[in-house]
Amino acid sequence: MNETLKSFLEGLDGLTLECEARRGQACSLKDVEALRVEFLGRKGKLAGAMVLLAQMGPEDKPAAGRKANEIKAALTALLESRQAELEAASTKDDLAGFDPSLPGRRPAAGSLHPITLAMQEICEVLTGLGFEVVAGPEVENDWNNFEALNMPPDHPARDMQDTLYISDNIVLRTHTSPLQVRTMMSRKPPVAVIAPGKVYRRDSDITHTPMFHQIEGLLVDKGVSMADLRGTLTAFVRQLFSADTKVRFRPSFFPFTEPSAEVDISCMLCGGAGHIKGEPCRVCKKTGWVEILGCGMVDPNVFRSVGYDPEAVTGFAFGLGVERVAMLKYGIGDLRMFFENDVRFLEQFS
Amino acid sequence: MFISLQWLREFVPYTGSVKDLADRLTMQGLEVEAILDPFESIAKIVVGHVVDCARHPEAEKLSVCSVDVGAAELLPIVCGAPNVATGQKVPVALLGTTMPGGMEIKKAKLRGVVSCGMICSERELGLSEEHAGIMVLPAGLRPGQLLTEALGLEREVIEVSITPNRADCLSVLGIAREAALGFGLPLTMPALNLVEDAAAGDAPVDVAGLVRIDIADPELCPVYRARVLTGAKIGKSPDWLRYRLLAIGQRPISNIVDVTNYILMELGQPLHAFDRSLLKGDVIRVAPAQPYLMDAPSITTLDGQERKLLGSDLLIWDAERPVALAGVMGGANSSISDASTEVLLECAIFRPGTIRKTARRLALPSEASYRFERGVDQVGSLFALERAAQLMAEVSGAKVLTGIAMSEPKPWADRSHIFRLERCNALLGLTLTADFCRTTLIGLGCGVDDTDPACWQVSSPSHRLDLEREVDLFEECGRVHGLDRIPAVLPKISKSLESVQMSDTEFGFLQGLKAWAVGAGLREAINYSFVGTEDLDRLNLPASGRIQIANPLSEDQNVLRTEIAPGLLNNVRHNLSQGNASLRLFEVAKAFVADTTSDTSARENSRLGLLVHGARHSQEWPWEQGEADYLDVKGLVENLLTHYRLASQKTVAAYVLEPGHPYLEPCVRVELPGTAGKDEPTLIGRIGRVQPKIADAYHARKDVWLADLDADLLRSLSRATTPVFRSLPKFPPVRRDVTVICPATLKSQDVEAAIRDIRPKLLESLALVAVYAPDANDSGTPTERNLTFRLTYRHAERTLVDKEVDKEHGKVLSGLPQKLPVRI
């Protein structure tokens, strides 16, 4: 081995040793950078050592070049590991004051009104069962709100709904049932729709507000029976409340359905027992049942009003109060809270 | 409707419990709302025997009694009643009893004499108005016995809610029929043993010839019957009658009137008793007010009120004048008084709609009109008349004259309907047998002809006016079988695959809109659609176009809101009063404006209202403190437009000041550029601050910022947009800032527009990055401000070189001062 090569190789090893020795003194990223420039920079020590390469014969150059590359890699590794050590230490220092318990920069939280919450849930279940959502005006004419629904003028059934009038012939709709009329007037059977919306009655006390929300359901087709109605409502309340909810049909009267029934469901609080640990249940008043909606088979007179043939099709309709569902589901005791819009009330439904 | 169980048992031999009866009736469609004890308040009163009664040593008007109440020792009771005497049986309230009036009986010393209880008057027991003295009981009663038992007072009453179709159930008889049907028991009518009497004189008189009944229109009054009683002695009804009325909440009045009420409650037939001596001529005419009463027709009813009449009101007339509002209330000129002895007892049927109109217009609902409105059993009415006459004779000592004066221009005609069993089962989803349906229909009183097994002929009974069609009979069969026994079957809905998706419906859109608002940190409010005229006036909203409610519940709910703001502002007031100082609310609801072209006379427009008030952020660390302002609410609107893809380059919204808005100041119109072929921009809504004077009325001391946007318009605009993909840029942008020194009055929007107008090539986007207002004039208002815009240039196919950007940017720098009064 000639001398030039030997001293070149020794010089390079010396560089490694020196760098190893000095890397510990580098106490900041800046120091590390200075070392890098000193050893690996364009005018650094490695570059300086490489001058010898030019003096070597072609037989030595490959070995010298290999060595130079090894040393360059070694130096780079030494400095990078130092840099990593320092960075780790600095992150550690940065994190020393980190307080994970400080409050976050929370964007304002929004919330749906509990009535909307209940309404959307009801509509989701019913659309899942195959119903389509329709909408209509809240100011209605007498024909759509009453007459087409088998409530002729001066019929006592009109007493069932205290009406807010705009004029003799125009009312604030007292139920969502006019949507039955509007839908059937504009479509041929089969029809499967639900109509959610605001309704109005001239009634205001602890259990009534002059505006409230209803959802109407209507299914008309060939051969629809009351068993279909019961099946639909059972599936509906079981999804809305719980899978073991029981359904009870009680005969009742609505002018636009015949037969008509009130639907009770087993009380969700006491499970239908009527009492909880010996105390009477406050939700169902000891009966074990909670009245939830009204329903029935579409009255032939309604079909006649909208131009359907009652001998050709049958159908069922149901209507339920959304506030009632919201009160039962969320345990709200006072109906009037719904319309005060107190943010302390609203934020509970975030 | 209250039904006494004791009374019911006179018609049907039901021996079960009141609870079982209530449950059965409820499941038959007669909802029992409550089971009551009408005499609960006197349940503890006992019978006492006055063993000794002596004058109080210190007080002349007081007596000191020793009373046997069935206990080991006699009770000393001081009594102030003048009629108390030794040997009497009296009602005694023992120590600890709470009287109906709420007073508790305690041991007391009256002028030095100990009293351990109270001897009661009828008024104190709520049994009558009698309070001149104590109540003296029949002699045979056992001391210590409960008074309710001793007097046979009814303890079980059910309150039944009767649906409008079941007029037949507005009586004991009707409920008894249902109980008989439900429990398979026989129904027994009370025995009739009416004794008729020839006239007081020698010649026999038949009332049929004595009193003429004259009906103007058979449709208004298909039948009118009258009986005549003579020699009645008006007075208190016997106890059993009074107690029975009391048990169902009816106030006893006098024997003749009590009987009419009794029959009404028992059989559902309203009756009216006239004092025959006050009727002119022996004629009863049933006719409307017109054309007989021409000017300002009116009648004074027996409650002393003068009632203005319409020509269509049906009246009962004597030979000269109206004597009663038919089916609603008797007239004062012919009513029974204590002096009456001659009675004309009316038993008639009137047309429901006519009675209803009159009773409603005059706000005179009565037990009688309630039943006539719903329909009374024409065939059954004769029995009611006979039973009433018999009872009147019994309780008043009157003689019932022979015969009935009557006119029945429209006799009851049987109504017959077809009944197809197959269809019945198909509708109900049941498999009822022919036997069951036949038995049920016959049990209801129907006539059944099943000659054709597939299509029966069924006639419905006269008391079931609601059985008008085949489907009504189906309901009866289902009801008696039990609707609750209908199985649950999930229907197979045949539905077009083309039907609209939820998201395409109005409901779906509004649901999405609400979801956006929740995501934007707003809380949903729901307010009544109506407000008070004052609420709209306060906001200086125009009076035209308002939709008034004709019969509002109150003045603050008498008009439909024409804008979304009034409700949200009321929420501000409520929340501030509750100490909720920072508000971020939204509401999605309709605004209503009169529109004569609409078939409902209203135009309804869904609005989105946004309201911010008070602190911008949570007042907790680390948020910076600050009050919500224009930029907060505008930011929400911008975010919303972006959400619905209405904020692209093509549809960039303009925010235009609108002076003179009724309640917002400043008021900014949010406008989108007009669509193809339309220069007119589209008004999406407005943003603004509620004028402080108006906000003050809602107790808001800080700014209230509102946005009122047209949700219907948002829906239609958003439906027209579809995202279109653009390739991501492959080459880097070059960004240049320009600071424009401009008068404070110049809008940022105008500078931006001017830059765009210069049309620098390669300009990709433009954004305001800084606003600085260095100088202020004497009043502190800045006269100038610096707006720094960042312009981003980019070429789609290559990297830009400085030179070409300099050229384009230079156009902006030189062009702006030429277009606007600005410096660079």
PDB file of N, CA, C and O in Angstrom, chain A residues 58-90:
ATOM      1  N   PRO A  58      -4.532   5.169 -10.259  1.00  0.00           N
ATOM      2  CA  PRO A  58      -5.820   4.547 -10.565  1.00  0.00           C
ATOM      3  C   PRO A  58      -6.062   3.241  -9.792  1.00  0.00           C
ATOM      4  O   PRO A  58      -7.213   2.879  -9.538  1.00  0.00           O
ATOM      5  N   GLU A  59      -4.973   2.536  -9.403  1.00  0.00           N
ATOM      6  CA  GLU A  59      -5.171   1.282  -8.688  1.00  0.00           C
ATOM      7  C   GLU A  59      -5.702   1.515  -7.283  1.00  0.00           C
ATOM      8  O   GLU A  59      -6.373   0.665  -6.721  1.00  0.00           O
ATOM      9  N   ASP A  60      -5.393   2.705  -6.682  1.00  0.00           N
ATOM     10  CA  ASP A  60      -5.839   2.974  -5.305  1.00  0.00           C
ATOM     11  C   ASP A  60      -7.195   3.675  -5.236  1.00  0.00           C
ATOM     12  O   ASP A  60      -7.882   3.622  -4.223  1.00  0.00           O
ATOM     13  N   LYS A  61      -7.506   4.329  -6.295  1.00  0.00           N
ATOM     14  CA  LYS A  61      -8.716   5.190  -6.231  1.00  0.00           C
ATOM     15  C   LYS A  61     -10.000   4.448  -5.806  1.00  0.00           C
ATOM     16  O   LYS A  61     -10.771   4.943  -4.974  1.00  0.00           O
ATOM     17  N   PRO A  62     -10.248   3.252  -6.352  1.00  0.00           N
ATOM     18  CA  PRO A  62     -11.516   2.609  -5.943  1.00  0.00           C
ATOM     19  C   PRO A  62     -11.612   2.381  -4.433  1.00  0.00           C
ATOM     20  O   PRO A  62     -12.632   2.690  -3.815  1.00  0.00           O
ATOM     21  N   ALA A  63     -10.521   1.881  -3.849  1.00  0.00           N
ATOM     22  CA  ALA A  63     -10.547   1.609  -2.402  1.00  0.00           C
ATOM     23  C   ALA A  63     -10.749   2.906  -1.624  1.00  0.00           C
ATOM     24  O   ALA A  63     -11.545   2.984  -0.685  1.00  0.00           O
ATOM     25  N   ALA A  64     -10.010   3.952  -2.079  1.00  0.00           N
ATOM     26  CA  ALA A  64     -10.101   5.243  -1.379  1.00  0.00           C
ATOM     27  C   ALA A  64     -11.520   5.806  -1.483  1.00  0.00           C
ATOM     28  O   ALA A  64     -12.093   6.292  -0.509  1.00  0.00           O
ATOM     29  N   GLY A  65     -12.058   5.675  -2.690  1.00  0.00           N
ATOM     30  CA  GLY A  65     -13.443   6.212  -2.872  1.00  0.00           C
ATOM     31  C   GLY A  65     -14.417   5.482  -1.984  1.00  0.00           C
ATOM     32  O   GLY A  65     -15.301   6.102  -1.364  1.00  0.00           O
ATOM     33  N   ARG A  66     -14.337   4.163  -1.938  1.00  0.00           N
ATOM     34  CA  ARG A  66     -15.251   3.383  -1.074  1.00  0.00           C
ATOM     35  C   ARG A  66     -15.161   3.865   0.364  1.00  0.00           C
ATOM     36  O   ARG A  66     -16.164   4.105   1.029  1.00  0.00           O
ATOM     37  N   LYS A  67     -13.873   4.003   0.772  1.00  0.00           N
ATOM     38  CA  LYS A  67     -13.650   4.412   2.171  1.00  0.00           C
ATOM     39  C   LYS A  67     -14.279   5.794   2.414  1.00  0.00           C
ATOM     40  O   LYS A  67     -14.944   6.025   3.416  1.00  0.00           O
ATOM     41  N   ALA A  68     -14.013   6.688   1.467  1.00  0.00           N
ATOM     42  CA  ALA A  68     -14.543   8.052   1.637  1.00  0.00           C
ATOM     43  C   ALA A  68     -16.072   8.033   1.788  1.00  0.00           C
ATOM     44  O   ALA A  68     -16.639   8.725   2.637  1.00  0.00           O
ATOM     45  N   ASN A  69     -16.718   7.210   0.989  1.00  0.00           N
ATOM     46  CA  ASN A  69     -18.174   7.124   1.094  1.00  0.00           C
ATOM     47  C   ASN A  69     -18.598   6.565   2.442  1.00  0.00           C
ATOM     48  O   ASN A  69     -19.577   7.030   3.047  1.00  0.00           O
ATOM     49  N   GLU A  70     -17.883   5.532   2.899  1.00  0.00           N
ATOM     50  CA  GLU A  70     -18.202   4.959   4.224  1.00  0.00           C
ATOM     51  C   GLU A  70     -18.104   6.017   5.307  1.00  0.00           C
ATOM     52  O   GLU A  70     -18.973   6.144   6.165  1.00  0.00           O
ATOM     53  N   ILE A  71     -16.988   6.779   5.219  1.00  0.00           N
ATOM     54  CA  ILE A  71     -16.759   7.786   6.265  1.00  0.00           C
ATOM     55  C   ILE A  71     -17.843   8.869   6.194  1.00  0.00           C
ATOM     56  O   ILE A  71     -18.369   9.329   7.217  1.00  0.00           O
ATOM     57  N   LYS A  72     -18.169   9.234   4.989  1.00  0.00           N
ATOM     58  CA  LYS A  72     -19.209  10.280   4.847  1.00  0.00           C
ATOM     59  C   LYS A  72     -20.519   9.808   5.497  1.00  0.00           C
ATOM     60  O   LYS A  72     -21.182  10.537   6.237  1.00  0.00           O
ATOM     61  N   ALA A  73     -20.834   8.542   5.229  1.00  0.00           N
ATOM     62  CA  ALA A  73     -22.063   7.994   5.825  1.00  0.00           C
ATOM     63  C   ALA A  73     -21.959   7.947   7.337  1.00  0.00           C
ATOM     64  O   ALA A  73     -22.918   8.268   8.055  1.00  0.00           O
ATOM     65  N   ALA A  74     -20.770   7.555   7.808  1.00  0.00           N
ATOM     66  CA  ALA A  74     -20.597   7.444   9.266  1.00  0.00           C
ATOM     67  C   ALA A  74     -20.736   8.811   9.918  1.00  0.00           C
ATOM     68  O   ALA A  74     -21.419   8.967  10.935  1.00  0.00           O
ATOM     69  N   LEU A  75     -20.084   9.812   9.294  1.00  0.00           N
ATOM     70  CA  LEU A  75     -20.176  11.163   9.867  1.00  0.00           C
ATOM     71  C   LEU A  75     -21.621  11.660   9.848  1.00  0.00           C
ATOM     72  O   LEU A  75     -22.120  12.222  10.830  1.00  0.00           O
ATOM     73  N   THR A  76     -22.270  11.446   8.746  1.00  0.00           N
ATOM     74  CA  THR A  76     -23.660  11.890   8.644  1.00  0.00           C
ATOM     75  C   THR A  76     -24.506  11.230   9.743  1.00  0.00           C
ATOM     76  O   THR A  76     -25.291  11.883  10.425  1.00  0.00           O
ATOM     77  N   ALA A  77     -24.271   9.932   9.917  1.00  0.00           N
ATOM     78  CA  ALA A  77     -25.050   9.211  10.922  1.00  0.00           C
ATOM     79  C   ALA A  77     -24.777   9.765  12.312  1.00  0.00           C
ATOM     80  O   ALA A  77     -25.698   9.958  13.113  1.00  0.00           O
ATOM     81  N   LEU A  78     -23.465  10.031  12.577  1.00  0.00           N
ATOM     82  CA  LEU A  78     -23.116  10.564  13.899  1.00  0.00           C
ATOM     83  C   LEU A  78     -23.848  11.885  14.160  1.00  0.00           C
ATOM     84  O   LEU A  78     -24.430  12.101  15.224  1.00  0.00           O
ATOM     85  N   LEU A  79     -23.799  12.746  13.169  1.00  0.00           N
ATOM     86  CA  LEU A  79     -24.408  14.066  13.375  1.00  0.00           C
ATOM     87  C   LEU A  79     -25.933  13.964  13.442  1.00  0.00           C
ATOM     88  O   LEU A  79     -26.573  14.641  14.240  1.00  0.00           O
ATOM     89  N   GLU A  80     -26.504  13.120  12.608  1.00  0.00           N
ATOM     90  CA  GLU A  80     -27.969  12.985  12.642  1.00  0.00           C
ATOM     91  C   GLU A  80     -28.450  12.398  13.954  1.00  0.00           C
ATOM     92  O   GLU A  80     -29.481  12.809  14.492  1.00  0.00           O
ATOM     93  N   SER A  81     -27.686  11.470  14.472  1.00  0.00           N
ATOM     94  CA  SER A  81     -28.140  10.880  15.744  1.00  0.00           C
ATOM     95  C   SER A  81     -28.059  11.930  16.849  1.00  0.00           C
ATOM     96  O   SER A  81     -28.920  11.991  17.723  1.00  0.00           O
ATOM     97  N   ARG A  82     -26.970  12.780  16.737  1.00  0.00           N
ATOM     98  CA  ARG A  82     -26.882  13.850  17.748  1.00  0.00           C
ATOM     99  C   ARG A  82     -28.084  14.806  17.600  1.00  0.00           C
ATOM    100  O   ARG A  82     -28.689  15.210  18.575  1.00  0.00           O
ATOM    101  N   GLN A  83     -28.360  15.115  16.356  1.00  0.00           N
ATOM    102  CA  GLN A  83     -29.486  16.033  16.114  1.00  0.00           C
ATOM    103  C   GLN A  83     -30.784  15.441  16.677  1.00  0.00           C
ATOM    104  O   GLN A  83     -31.575  16.124  17.318  1.00  0.00           O
ATOM    105  N   ALA A  84     -30.971  14.145  16.447  1.00  0.00           N
ATOM    106  CA  ALA A  84     -32.176  13.496  16.949  1.00  0.00           C
ATOM    107  C   ALA A  84     -32.220  13.535  18.461  1.00  0.00           C
ATOM    108  O   ALA A  84     -33.291  13.788  19.052  1.00  0.00           O
ATOM    109  N   GLU A  85     -31.053  13.297  19.086  1.00  0.00           N
ATOM    110  CA  GLU A  85     -31.005  13.347  20.561  1.00  0.00           C
ATOM    111  C   GLU A  85     -31.446  14.723  21.048  1.00  0.00           C
ATOM    112  O   GLU A  85     -32.250  14.851  21.962  1.00  0.00           O
ATOM    113  N   LEU A  86     -30.857  15.729  20.382  1.00  0.00           N
ATOM    114  CA  LEU A  86     -31.169  17.098  20.818  1.00  0.00           C
ATOM    115  C   LEU A  86     -32.639  17.432  20.594  1.00  0.00           C
ATOM    116  O   LEU A  86     -33.295  18.051  21.438  1.00  0.00           O
ATOM    117  N   GLU A  87     -33.169  17.005  19.453  1.00  0.00           N
ATOM    118  CA  GLU A  87     -34.575  17.301  19.161  1.00  0.00           C
ATOM    119  C   GLU A  87     -35.496  16.625  20.181  1.00  0.00           C
ATOM    120  O   GLU A  87     -36.462  17.217  20.654  1.00  0.00           O
ATOM    121  N   ALA A  88     -35.133  15.400  20.496  1.00  0.00           N
ATOM    122  CA  ALA A  88     -35.950  14.678  21.468  1.00  0.00           C
ATOM    123  C   ALA A  88     -35.938  15.408  22.799  1.00  0.00           C
ATOM    124  O   ALA A  88     -36.970  15.578  23.450  1.00  0.00           O
ATOM    125  N   ALA A  89     -34.731  15.869  23.169  1.00  0.00           N
ATOM    126  CA  ALA A  89     -34.612  16.569  24.451  1.00  0.00           C
ATOM    127  C   ALA A  89     -35.417  17.857  24.419  1.00  0.00           C
ATOM    128  O   ALA A  89     -36.106  18.208  25.381  1.00  0.00           O
ATOM    129  N   SER A  90     -35.376  18.515  23.266  1.00  0.00           N
ATOM    130  CA  SER A  90     -36.061  19.809  23.204  1.00  0.00           C
ATOM    131  C   SER A  90     -37.572  19.608  23.234  1.00  0.00           C
ATOM    132  O   SER A  90     -38.304  20.355  23.873  1.00  0.00           O
TER     133      SER A  90
END
